[in-house]
Coordinates of N, CA, C and O in Angstrom, one line a residue:
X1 N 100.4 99.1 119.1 CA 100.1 99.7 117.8 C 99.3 100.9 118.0 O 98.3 100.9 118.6
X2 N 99.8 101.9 117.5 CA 99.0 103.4 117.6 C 98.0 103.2 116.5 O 98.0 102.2 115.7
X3 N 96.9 104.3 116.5 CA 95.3 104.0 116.1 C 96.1 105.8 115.4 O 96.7 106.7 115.9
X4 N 95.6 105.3 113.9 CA 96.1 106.8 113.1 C 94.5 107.6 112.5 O 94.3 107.4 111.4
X5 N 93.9 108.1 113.0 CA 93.0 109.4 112.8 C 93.1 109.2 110.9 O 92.5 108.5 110.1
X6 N 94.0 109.9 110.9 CA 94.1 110.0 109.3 C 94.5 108.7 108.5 O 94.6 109.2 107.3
X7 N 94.9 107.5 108.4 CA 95.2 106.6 107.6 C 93.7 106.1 107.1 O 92.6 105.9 107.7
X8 N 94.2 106.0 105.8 CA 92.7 105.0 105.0 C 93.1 104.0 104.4 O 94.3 104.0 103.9
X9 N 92.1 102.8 104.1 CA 92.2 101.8 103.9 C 92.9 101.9 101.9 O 92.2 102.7 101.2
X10 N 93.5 101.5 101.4 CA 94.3 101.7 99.9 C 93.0 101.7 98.9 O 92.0 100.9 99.0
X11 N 93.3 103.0 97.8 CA 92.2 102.9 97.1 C 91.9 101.6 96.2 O 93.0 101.2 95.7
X12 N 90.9 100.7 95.7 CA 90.7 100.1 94.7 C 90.4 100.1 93.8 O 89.4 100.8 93.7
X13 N 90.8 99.5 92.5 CA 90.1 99.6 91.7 C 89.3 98.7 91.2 O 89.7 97.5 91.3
X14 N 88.2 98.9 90.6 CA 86.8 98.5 90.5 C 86.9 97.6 89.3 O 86.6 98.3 88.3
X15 N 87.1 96.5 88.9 CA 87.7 95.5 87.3 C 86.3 94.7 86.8 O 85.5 94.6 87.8
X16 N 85.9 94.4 85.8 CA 85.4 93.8 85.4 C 85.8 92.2 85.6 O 87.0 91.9 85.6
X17 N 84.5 91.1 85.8 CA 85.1 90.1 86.6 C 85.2 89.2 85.4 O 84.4 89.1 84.5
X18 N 86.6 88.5 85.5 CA 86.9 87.7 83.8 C 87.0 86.3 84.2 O 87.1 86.0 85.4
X19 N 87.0 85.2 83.2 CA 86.7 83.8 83.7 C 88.3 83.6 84.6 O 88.3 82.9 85.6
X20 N 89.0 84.0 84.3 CA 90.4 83.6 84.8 C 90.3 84.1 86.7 O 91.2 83.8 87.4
X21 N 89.0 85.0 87.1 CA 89.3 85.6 88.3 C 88.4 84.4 89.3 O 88.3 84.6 90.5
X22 N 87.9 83.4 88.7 CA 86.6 82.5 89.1 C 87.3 81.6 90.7 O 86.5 81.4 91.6
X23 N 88.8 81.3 90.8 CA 89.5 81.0 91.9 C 89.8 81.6 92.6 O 90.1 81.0 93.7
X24 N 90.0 83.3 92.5 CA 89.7 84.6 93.3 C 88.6 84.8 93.8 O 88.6 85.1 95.0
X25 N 87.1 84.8 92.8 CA 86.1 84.6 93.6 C 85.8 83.7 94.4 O 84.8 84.0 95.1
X26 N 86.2 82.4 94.6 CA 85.8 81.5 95.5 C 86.7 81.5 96.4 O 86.4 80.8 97.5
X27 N 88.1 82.1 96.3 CA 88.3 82.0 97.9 C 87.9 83.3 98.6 O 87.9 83.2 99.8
X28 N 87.5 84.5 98.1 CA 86.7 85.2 98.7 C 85.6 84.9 98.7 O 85.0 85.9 98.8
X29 N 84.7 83.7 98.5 CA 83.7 83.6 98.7 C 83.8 83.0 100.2 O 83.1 83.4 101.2
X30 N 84.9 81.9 100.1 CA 85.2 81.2 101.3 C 85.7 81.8 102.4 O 85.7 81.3 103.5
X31 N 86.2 83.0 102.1 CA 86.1 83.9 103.4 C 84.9 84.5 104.2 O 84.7 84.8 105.3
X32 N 84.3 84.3 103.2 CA 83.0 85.6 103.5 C 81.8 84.8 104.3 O 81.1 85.3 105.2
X33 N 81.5 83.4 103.7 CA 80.4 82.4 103.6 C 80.9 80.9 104.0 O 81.8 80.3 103.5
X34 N 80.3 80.6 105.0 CA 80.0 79.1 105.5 C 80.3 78.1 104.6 O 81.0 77.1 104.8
X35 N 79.5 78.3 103.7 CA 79.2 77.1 102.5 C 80.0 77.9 101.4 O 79.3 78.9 101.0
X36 N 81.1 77.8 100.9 CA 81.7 78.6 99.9 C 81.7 77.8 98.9 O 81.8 76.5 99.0
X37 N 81.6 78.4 97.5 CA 80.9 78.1 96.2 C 82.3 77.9 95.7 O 83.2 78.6 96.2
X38 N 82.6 76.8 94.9 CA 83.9 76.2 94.7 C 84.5 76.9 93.1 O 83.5 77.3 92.4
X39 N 85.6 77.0 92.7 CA 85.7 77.3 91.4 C 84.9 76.9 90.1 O 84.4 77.6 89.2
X40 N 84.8 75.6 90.3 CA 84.2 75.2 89.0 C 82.7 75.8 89.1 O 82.2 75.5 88.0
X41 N 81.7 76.6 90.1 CA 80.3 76.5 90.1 C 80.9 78.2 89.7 O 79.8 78.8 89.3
X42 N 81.6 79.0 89.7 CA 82.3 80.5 89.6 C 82.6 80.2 88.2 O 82.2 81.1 87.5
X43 N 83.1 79.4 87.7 CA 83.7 79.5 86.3 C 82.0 79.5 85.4 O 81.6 80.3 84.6
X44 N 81.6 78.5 85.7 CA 80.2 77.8 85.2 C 79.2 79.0 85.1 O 78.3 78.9 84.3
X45 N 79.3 79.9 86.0 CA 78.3 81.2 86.0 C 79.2 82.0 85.2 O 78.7 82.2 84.1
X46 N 80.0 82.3 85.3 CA 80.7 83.7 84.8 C 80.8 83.3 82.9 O 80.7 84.1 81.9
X47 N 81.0 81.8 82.8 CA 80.9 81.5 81.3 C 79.4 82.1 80.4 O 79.3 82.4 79.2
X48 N 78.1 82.0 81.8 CA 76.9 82.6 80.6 C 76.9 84.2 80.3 O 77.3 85.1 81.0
X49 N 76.5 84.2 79.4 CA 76.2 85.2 79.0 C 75.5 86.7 79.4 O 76.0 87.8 79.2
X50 N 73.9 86.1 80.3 CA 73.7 86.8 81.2 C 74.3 87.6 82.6 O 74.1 88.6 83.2
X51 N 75.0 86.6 82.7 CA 76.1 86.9 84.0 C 77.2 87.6 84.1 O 78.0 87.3 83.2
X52 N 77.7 88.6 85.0 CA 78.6 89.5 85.1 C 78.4 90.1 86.2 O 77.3 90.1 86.8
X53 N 79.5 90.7 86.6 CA 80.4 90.4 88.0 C 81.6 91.9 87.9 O 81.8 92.5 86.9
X54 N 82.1 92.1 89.1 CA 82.8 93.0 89.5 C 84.1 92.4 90.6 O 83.8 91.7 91.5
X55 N 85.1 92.6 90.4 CA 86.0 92.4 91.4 C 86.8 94.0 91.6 O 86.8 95.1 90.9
X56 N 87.4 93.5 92.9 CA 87.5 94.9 93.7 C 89.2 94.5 94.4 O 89.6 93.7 95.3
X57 N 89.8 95.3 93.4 CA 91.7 95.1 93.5 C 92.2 96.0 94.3 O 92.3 97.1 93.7
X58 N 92.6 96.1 95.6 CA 93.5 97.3 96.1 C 94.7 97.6 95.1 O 95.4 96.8 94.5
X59 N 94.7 98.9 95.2 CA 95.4 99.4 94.3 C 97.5 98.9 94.7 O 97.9 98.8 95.9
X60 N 98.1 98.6 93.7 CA 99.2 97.8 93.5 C 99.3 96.4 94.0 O 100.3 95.9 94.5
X61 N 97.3 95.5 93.8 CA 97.6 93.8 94.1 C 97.4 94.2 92.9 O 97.0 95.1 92.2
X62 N 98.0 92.5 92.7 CA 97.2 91.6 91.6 C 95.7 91.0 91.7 O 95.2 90.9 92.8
X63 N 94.9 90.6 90.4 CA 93.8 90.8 90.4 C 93.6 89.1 91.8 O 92.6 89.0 92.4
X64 N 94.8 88.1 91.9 CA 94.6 87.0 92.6 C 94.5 87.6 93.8 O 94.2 86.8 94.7
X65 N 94.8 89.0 94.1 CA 95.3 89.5 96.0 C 93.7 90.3 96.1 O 93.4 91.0 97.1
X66 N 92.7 90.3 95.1 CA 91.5 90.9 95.4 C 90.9 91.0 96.6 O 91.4 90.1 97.3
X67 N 89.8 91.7 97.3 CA 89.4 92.0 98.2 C 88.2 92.0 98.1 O 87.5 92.1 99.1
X68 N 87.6 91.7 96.6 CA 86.2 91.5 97.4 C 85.5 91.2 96.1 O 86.2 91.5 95.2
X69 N 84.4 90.8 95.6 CA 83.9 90.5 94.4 C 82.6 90.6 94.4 O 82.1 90.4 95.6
X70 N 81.4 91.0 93.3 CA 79.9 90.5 93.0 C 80.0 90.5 92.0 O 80.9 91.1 91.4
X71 N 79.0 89.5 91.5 CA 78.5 88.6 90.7 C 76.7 88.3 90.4 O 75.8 87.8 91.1
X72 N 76.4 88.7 89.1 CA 75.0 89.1 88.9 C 74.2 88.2 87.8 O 74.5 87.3 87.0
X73 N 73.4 88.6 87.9 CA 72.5 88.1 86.6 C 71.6 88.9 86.1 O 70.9 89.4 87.0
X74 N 71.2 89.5 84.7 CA 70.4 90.0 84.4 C 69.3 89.3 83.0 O 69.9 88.6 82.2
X75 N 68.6 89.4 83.0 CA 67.6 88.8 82.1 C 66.2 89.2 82.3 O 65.6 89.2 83.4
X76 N 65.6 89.5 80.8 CA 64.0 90.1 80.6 C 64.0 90.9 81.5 O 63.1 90.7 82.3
X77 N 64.9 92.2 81.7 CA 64.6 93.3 82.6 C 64.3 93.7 84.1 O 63.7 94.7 84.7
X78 N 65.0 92.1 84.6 CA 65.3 92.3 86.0 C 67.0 91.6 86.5 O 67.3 90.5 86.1
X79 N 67.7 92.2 87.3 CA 68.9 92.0 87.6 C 68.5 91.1 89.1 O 67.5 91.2 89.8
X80 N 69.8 90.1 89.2 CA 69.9 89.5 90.8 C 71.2 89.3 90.7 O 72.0 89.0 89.9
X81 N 71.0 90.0 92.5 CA 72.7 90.0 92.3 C 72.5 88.6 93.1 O 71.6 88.5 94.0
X82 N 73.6 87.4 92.6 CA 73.8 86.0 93.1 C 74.9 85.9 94.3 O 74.9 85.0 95.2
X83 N 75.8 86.8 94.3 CA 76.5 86.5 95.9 C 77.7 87.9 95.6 O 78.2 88.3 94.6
X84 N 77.8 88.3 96.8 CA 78.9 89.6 97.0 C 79.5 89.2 98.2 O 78.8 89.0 99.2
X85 N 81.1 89.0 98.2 CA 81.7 88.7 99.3 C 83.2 89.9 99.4 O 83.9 90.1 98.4
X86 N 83.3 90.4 100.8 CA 84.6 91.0 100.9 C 84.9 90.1 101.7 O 84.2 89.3 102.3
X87 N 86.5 90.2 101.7 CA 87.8 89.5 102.5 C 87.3 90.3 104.0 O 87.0 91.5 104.3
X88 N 87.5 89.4 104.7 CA 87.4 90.2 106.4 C 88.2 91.5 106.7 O 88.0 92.6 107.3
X89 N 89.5 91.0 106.0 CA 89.8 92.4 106.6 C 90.1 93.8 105.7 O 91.1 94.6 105.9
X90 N 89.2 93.8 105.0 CA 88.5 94.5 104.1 C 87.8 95.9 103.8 O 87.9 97.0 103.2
X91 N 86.8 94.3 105.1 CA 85.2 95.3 105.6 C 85.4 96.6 106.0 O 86.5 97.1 106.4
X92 N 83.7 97.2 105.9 CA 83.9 98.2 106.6 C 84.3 99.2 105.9 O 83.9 100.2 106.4
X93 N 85.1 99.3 105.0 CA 85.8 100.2 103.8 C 85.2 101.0 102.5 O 85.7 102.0 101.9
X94 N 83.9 100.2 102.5 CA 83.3 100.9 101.3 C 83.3 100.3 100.3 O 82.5 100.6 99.4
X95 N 84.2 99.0 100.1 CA 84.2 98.3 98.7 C 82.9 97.6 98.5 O 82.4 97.5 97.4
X96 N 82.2 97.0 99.6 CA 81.0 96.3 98.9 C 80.2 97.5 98.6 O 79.3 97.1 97.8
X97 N 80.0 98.5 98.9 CA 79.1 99.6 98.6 C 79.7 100.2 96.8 O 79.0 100.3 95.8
X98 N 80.9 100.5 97.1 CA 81.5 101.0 95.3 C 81.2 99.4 94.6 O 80.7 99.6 93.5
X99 N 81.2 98.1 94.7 CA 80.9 96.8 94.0 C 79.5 96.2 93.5 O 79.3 95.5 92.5
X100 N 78.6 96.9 94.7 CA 77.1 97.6 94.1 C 76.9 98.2 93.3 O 76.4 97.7 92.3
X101 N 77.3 99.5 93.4 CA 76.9 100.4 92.4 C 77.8 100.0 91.3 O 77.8 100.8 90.4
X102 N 78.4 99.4 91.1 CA 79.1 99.6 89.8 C 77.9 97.6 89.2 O 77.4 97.5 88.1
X103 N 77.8 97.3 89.6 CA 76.9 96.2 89.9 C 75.3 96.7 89.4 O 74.5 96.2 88.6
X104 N 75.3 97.6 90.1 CA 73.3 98.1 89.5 C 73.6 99.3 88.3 O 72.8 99.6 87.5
X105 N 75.0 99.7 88.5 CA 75.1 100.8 87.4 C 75.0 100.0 85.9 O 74.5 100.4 84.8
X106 N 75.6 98.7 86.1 CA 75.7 97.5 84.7 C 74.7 96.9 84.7 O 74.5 96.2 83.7
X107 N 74.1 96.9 85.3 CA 72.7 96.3 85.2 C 71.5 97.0 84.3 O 70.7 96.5 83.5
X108 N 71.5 98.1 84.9 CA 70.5 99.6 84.6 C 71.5 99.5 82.4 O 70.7 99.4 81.5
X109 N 72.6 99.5 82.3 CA 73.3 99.3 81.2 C 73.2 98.7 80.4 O 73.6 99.0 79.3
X110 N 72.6 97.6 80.7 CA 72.5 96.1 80.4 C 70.7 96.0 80.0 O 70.3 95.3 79.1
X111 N 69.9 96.8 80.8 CA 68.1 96.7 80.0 C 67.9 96.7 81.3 O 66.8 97.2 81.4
X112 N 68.3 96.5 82.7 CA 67.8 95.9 84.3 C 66.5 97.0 84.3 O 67.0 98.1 83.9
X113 N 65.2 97.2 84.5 CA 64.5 98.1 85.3 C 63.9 97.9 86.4 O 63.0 98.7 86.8
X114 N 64.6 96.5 87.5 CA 64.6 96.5 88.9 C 65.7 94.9 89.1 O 65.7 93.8 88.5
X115 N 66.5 95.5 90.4 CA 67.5 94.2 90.7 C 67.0 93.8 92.0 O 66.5 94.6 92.9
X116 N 67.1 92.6 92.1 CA 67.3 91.6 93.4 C 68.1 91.0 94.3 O 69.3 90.8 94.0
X117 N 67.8 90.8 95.4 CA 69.1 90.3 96.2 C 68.3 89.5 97.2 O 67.1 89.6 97.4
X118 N 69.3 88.6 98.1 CA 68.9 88.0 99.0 C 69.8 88.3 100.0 O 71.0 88.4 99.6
X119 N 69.7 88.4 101.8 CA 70.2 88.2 102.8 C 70.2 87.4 103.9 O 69.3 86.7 104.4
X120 N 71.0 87.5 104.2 CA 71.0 86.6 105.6 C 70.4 88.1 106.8 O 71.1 89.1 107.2
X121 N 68.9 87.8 107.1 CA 68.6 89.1 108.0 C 69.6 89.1 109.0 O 69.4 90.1 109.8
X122 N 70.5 88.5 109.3 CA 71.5 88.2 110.5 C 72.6 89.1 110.3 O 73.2 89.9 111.0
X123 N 72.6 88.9 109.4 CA 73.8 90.3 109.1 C 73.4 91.4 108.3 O 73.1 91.7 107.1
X124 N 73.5 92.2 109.9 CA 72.7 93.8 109.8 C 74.0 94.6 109.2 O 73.7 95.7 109.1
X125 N 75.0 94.5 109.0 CA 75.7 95.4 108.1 C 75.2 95.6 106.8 O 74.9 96.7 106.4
X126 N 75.2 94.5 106.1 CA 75.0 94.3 104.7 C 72.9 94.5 104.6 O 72.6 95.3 103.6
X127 N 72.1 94.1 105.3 CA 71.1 94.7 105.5 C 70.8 96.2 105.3 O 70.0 96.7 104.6
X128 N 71.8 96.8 106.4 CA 71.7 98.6 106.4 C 72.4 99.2 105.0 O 72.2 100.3 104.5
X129 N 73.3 98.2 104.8 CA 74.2 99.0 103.2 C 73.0 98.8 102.2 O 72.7 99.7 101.4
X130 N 72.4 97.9 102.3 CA 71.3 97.9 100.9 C 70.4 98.6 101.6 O 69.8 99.0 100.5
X131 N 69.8 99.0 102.3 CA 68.9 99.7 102.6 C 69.0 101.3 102.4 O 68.0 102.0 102.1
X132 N 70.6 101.7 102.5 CA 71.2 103.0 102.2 C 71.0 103.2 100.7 O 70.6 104.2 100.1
X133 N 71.4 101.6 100.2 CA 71.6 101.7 98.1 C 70.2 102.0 98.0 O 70.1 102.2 96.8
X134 N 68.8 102.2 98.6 CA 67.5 102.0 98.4 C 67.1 100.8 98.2 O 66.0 100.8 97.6
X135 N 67.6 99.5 98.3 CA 66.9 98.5 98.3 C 65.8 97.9 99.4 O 66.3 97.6 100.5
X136 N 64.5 97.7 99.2 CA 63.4 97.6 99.7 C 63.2 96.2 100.4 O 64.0 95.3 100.0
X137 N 62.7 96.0 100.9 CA 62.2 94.4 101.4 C 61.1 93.9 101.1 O 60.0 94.1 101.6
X138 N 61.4 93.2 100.1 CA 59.7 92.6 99.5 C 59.3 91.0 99.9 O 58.3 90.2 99.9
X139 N 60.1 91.1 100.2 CA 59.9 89.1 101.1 C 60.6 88.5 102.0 O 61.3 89.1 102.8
X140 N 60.4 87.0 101.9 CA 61.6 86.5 103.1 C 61.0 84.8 102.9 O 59.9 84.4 103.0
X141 N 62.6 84.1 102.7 CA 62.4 82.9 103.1 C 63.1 82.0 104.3 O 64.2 81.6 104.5
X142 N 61.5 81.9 105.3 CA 62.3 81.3 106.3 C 63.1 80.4 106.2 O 62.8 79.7 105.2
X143 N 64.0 80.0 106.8 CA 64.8 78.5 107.0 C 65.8 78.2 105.7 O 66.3 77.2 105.3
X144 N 65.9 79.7 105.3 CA 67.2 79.7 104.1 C 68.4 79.4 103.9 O 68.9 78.7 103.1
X145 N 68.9 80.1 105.1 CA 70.2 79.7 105.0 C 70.1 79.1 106.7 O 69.5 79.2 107.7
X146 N 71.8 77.9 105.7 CA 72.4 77.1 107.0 C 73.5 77.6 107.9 O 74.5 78.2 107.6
X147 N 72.8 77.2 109.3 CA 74.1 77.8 109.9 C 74.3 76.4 110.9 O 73.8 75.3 111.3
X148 N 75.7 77.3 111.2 CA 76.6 75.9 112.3 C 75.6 75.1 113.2 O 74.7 75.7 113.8
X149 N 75.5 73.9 113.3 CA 74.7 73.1 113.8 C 73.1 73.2 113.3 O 73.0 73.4 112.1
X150 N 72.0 73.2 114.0 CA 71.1 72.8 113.1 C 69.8 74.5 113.1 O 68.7 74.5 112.6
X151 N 70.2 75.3 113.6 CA 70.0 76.7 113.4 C 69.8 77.1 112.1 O 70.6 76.7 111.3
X152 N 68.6 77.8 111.6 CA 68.4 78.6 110.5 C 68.1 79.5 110.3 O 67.0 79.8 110.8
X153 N 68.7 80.5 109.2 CA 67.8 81.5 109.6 C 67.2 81.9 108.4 O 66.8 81.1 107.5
X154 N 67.0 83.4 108.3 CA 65.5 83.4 107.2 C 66.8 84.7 105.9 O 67.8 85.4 106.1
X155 N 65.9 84.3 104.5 CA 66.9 85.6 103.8 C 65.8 86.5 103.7 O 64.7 86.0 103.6
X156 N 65.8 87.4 103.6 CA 65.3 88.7 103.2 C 65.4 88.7 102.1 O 66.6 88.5 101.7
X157 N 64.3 89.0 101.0 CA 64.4 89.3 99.4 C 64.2 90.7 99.4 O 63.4 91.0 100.3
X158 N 64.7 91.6 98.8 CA 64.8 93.1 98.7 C 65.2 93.0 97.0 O 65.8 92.1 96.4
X159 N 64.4 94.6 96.5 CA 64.5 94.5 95.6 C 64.8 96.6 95.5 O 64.9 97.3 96.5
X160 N 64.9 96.8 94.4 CA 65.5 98.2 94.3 C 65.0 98.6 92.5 O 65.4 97.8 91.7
X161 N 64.2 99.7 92.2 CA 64.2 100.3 90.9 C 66.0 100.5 90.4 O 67.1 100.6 91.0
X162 N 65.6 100.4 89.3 CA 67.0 100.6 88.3 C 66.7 102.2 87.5 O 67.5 103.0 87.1
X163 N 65.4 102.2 87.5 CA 65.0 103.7 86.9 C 65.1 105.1 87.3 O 64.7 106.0 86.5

């Protein structure tokens, strides 16, 4: 297989996430994450009111062939984003970065005057992309997240102005 200089990954477009996409976000959740959040706990969020979400369509899928999704919360003037997952082979592309901003742009829209997030400090990709979006590190809970066998590690709470 030749390595093409010039080929780019297909542009996407950026959708508003609707209850019908809630089986799309969970099998990209199940790509992305260990412990994958099942439909009915995706339908259950996306039904409140507070809650809204982004999915991220290569251009000529269907919204079921998506590539990557977030999902947020906003209330009394602070936004959290609750889980952002790209498909593996995806990454790297820029969509969790365009799924953010369209993500803090709705937020800031919405009343947000600062959003939240949590990480797994283990994954320094998604670490350095928020650190790029200006999101800060304001805390950390050790022994957050599970991993394979009895290992844990800590999430990083970061937070970022909307103003």
């Amino acid at each position: 297989m030749a390595f093409n200089l010039f080929s780019r990954p297909p542009e996407s477009l950026i959708l508003a996430l609707e209850m019908n996409d809630a089986r799309t976000a969970s099998r990209i959740h199940g790509e992305a994450f260990a412990r994958a959040w099942g439909d009915g706990e995706f339908e259950s969020l996306i039904s409140q009111q507070s809650v809204f979400g982004f999915l991220a369509c290569p251009e000529g899928r269907a919204r079921d062939a998506a590539a990557g999704f977030v999902l947020c919360r906003e209330a009394a003037g602070e936004a959290e984003i609750l889980s952002i997952g790209i498909s593996p082979k995806f990454r790297r592309g820029g969509l969790g970065w365009r799924l953010m901003r369209s993500a803090m742009h709705e937020a800031w829209r919405r009343g947000a005057e600062e959003i939240f997030l949590e990480v797994d400090e283990t994954n320094a990709a998604a670490v350095q992309m928020y650190r790029k979006l200006g999101f800060a590190q304001v805390g950390e809970r050790r022994g957050y997240y599970a991993r394979e066998g009895s290992a844990r590690t800590t999430a990083l709470v970061m937070r970022r102005d909307l103003g």
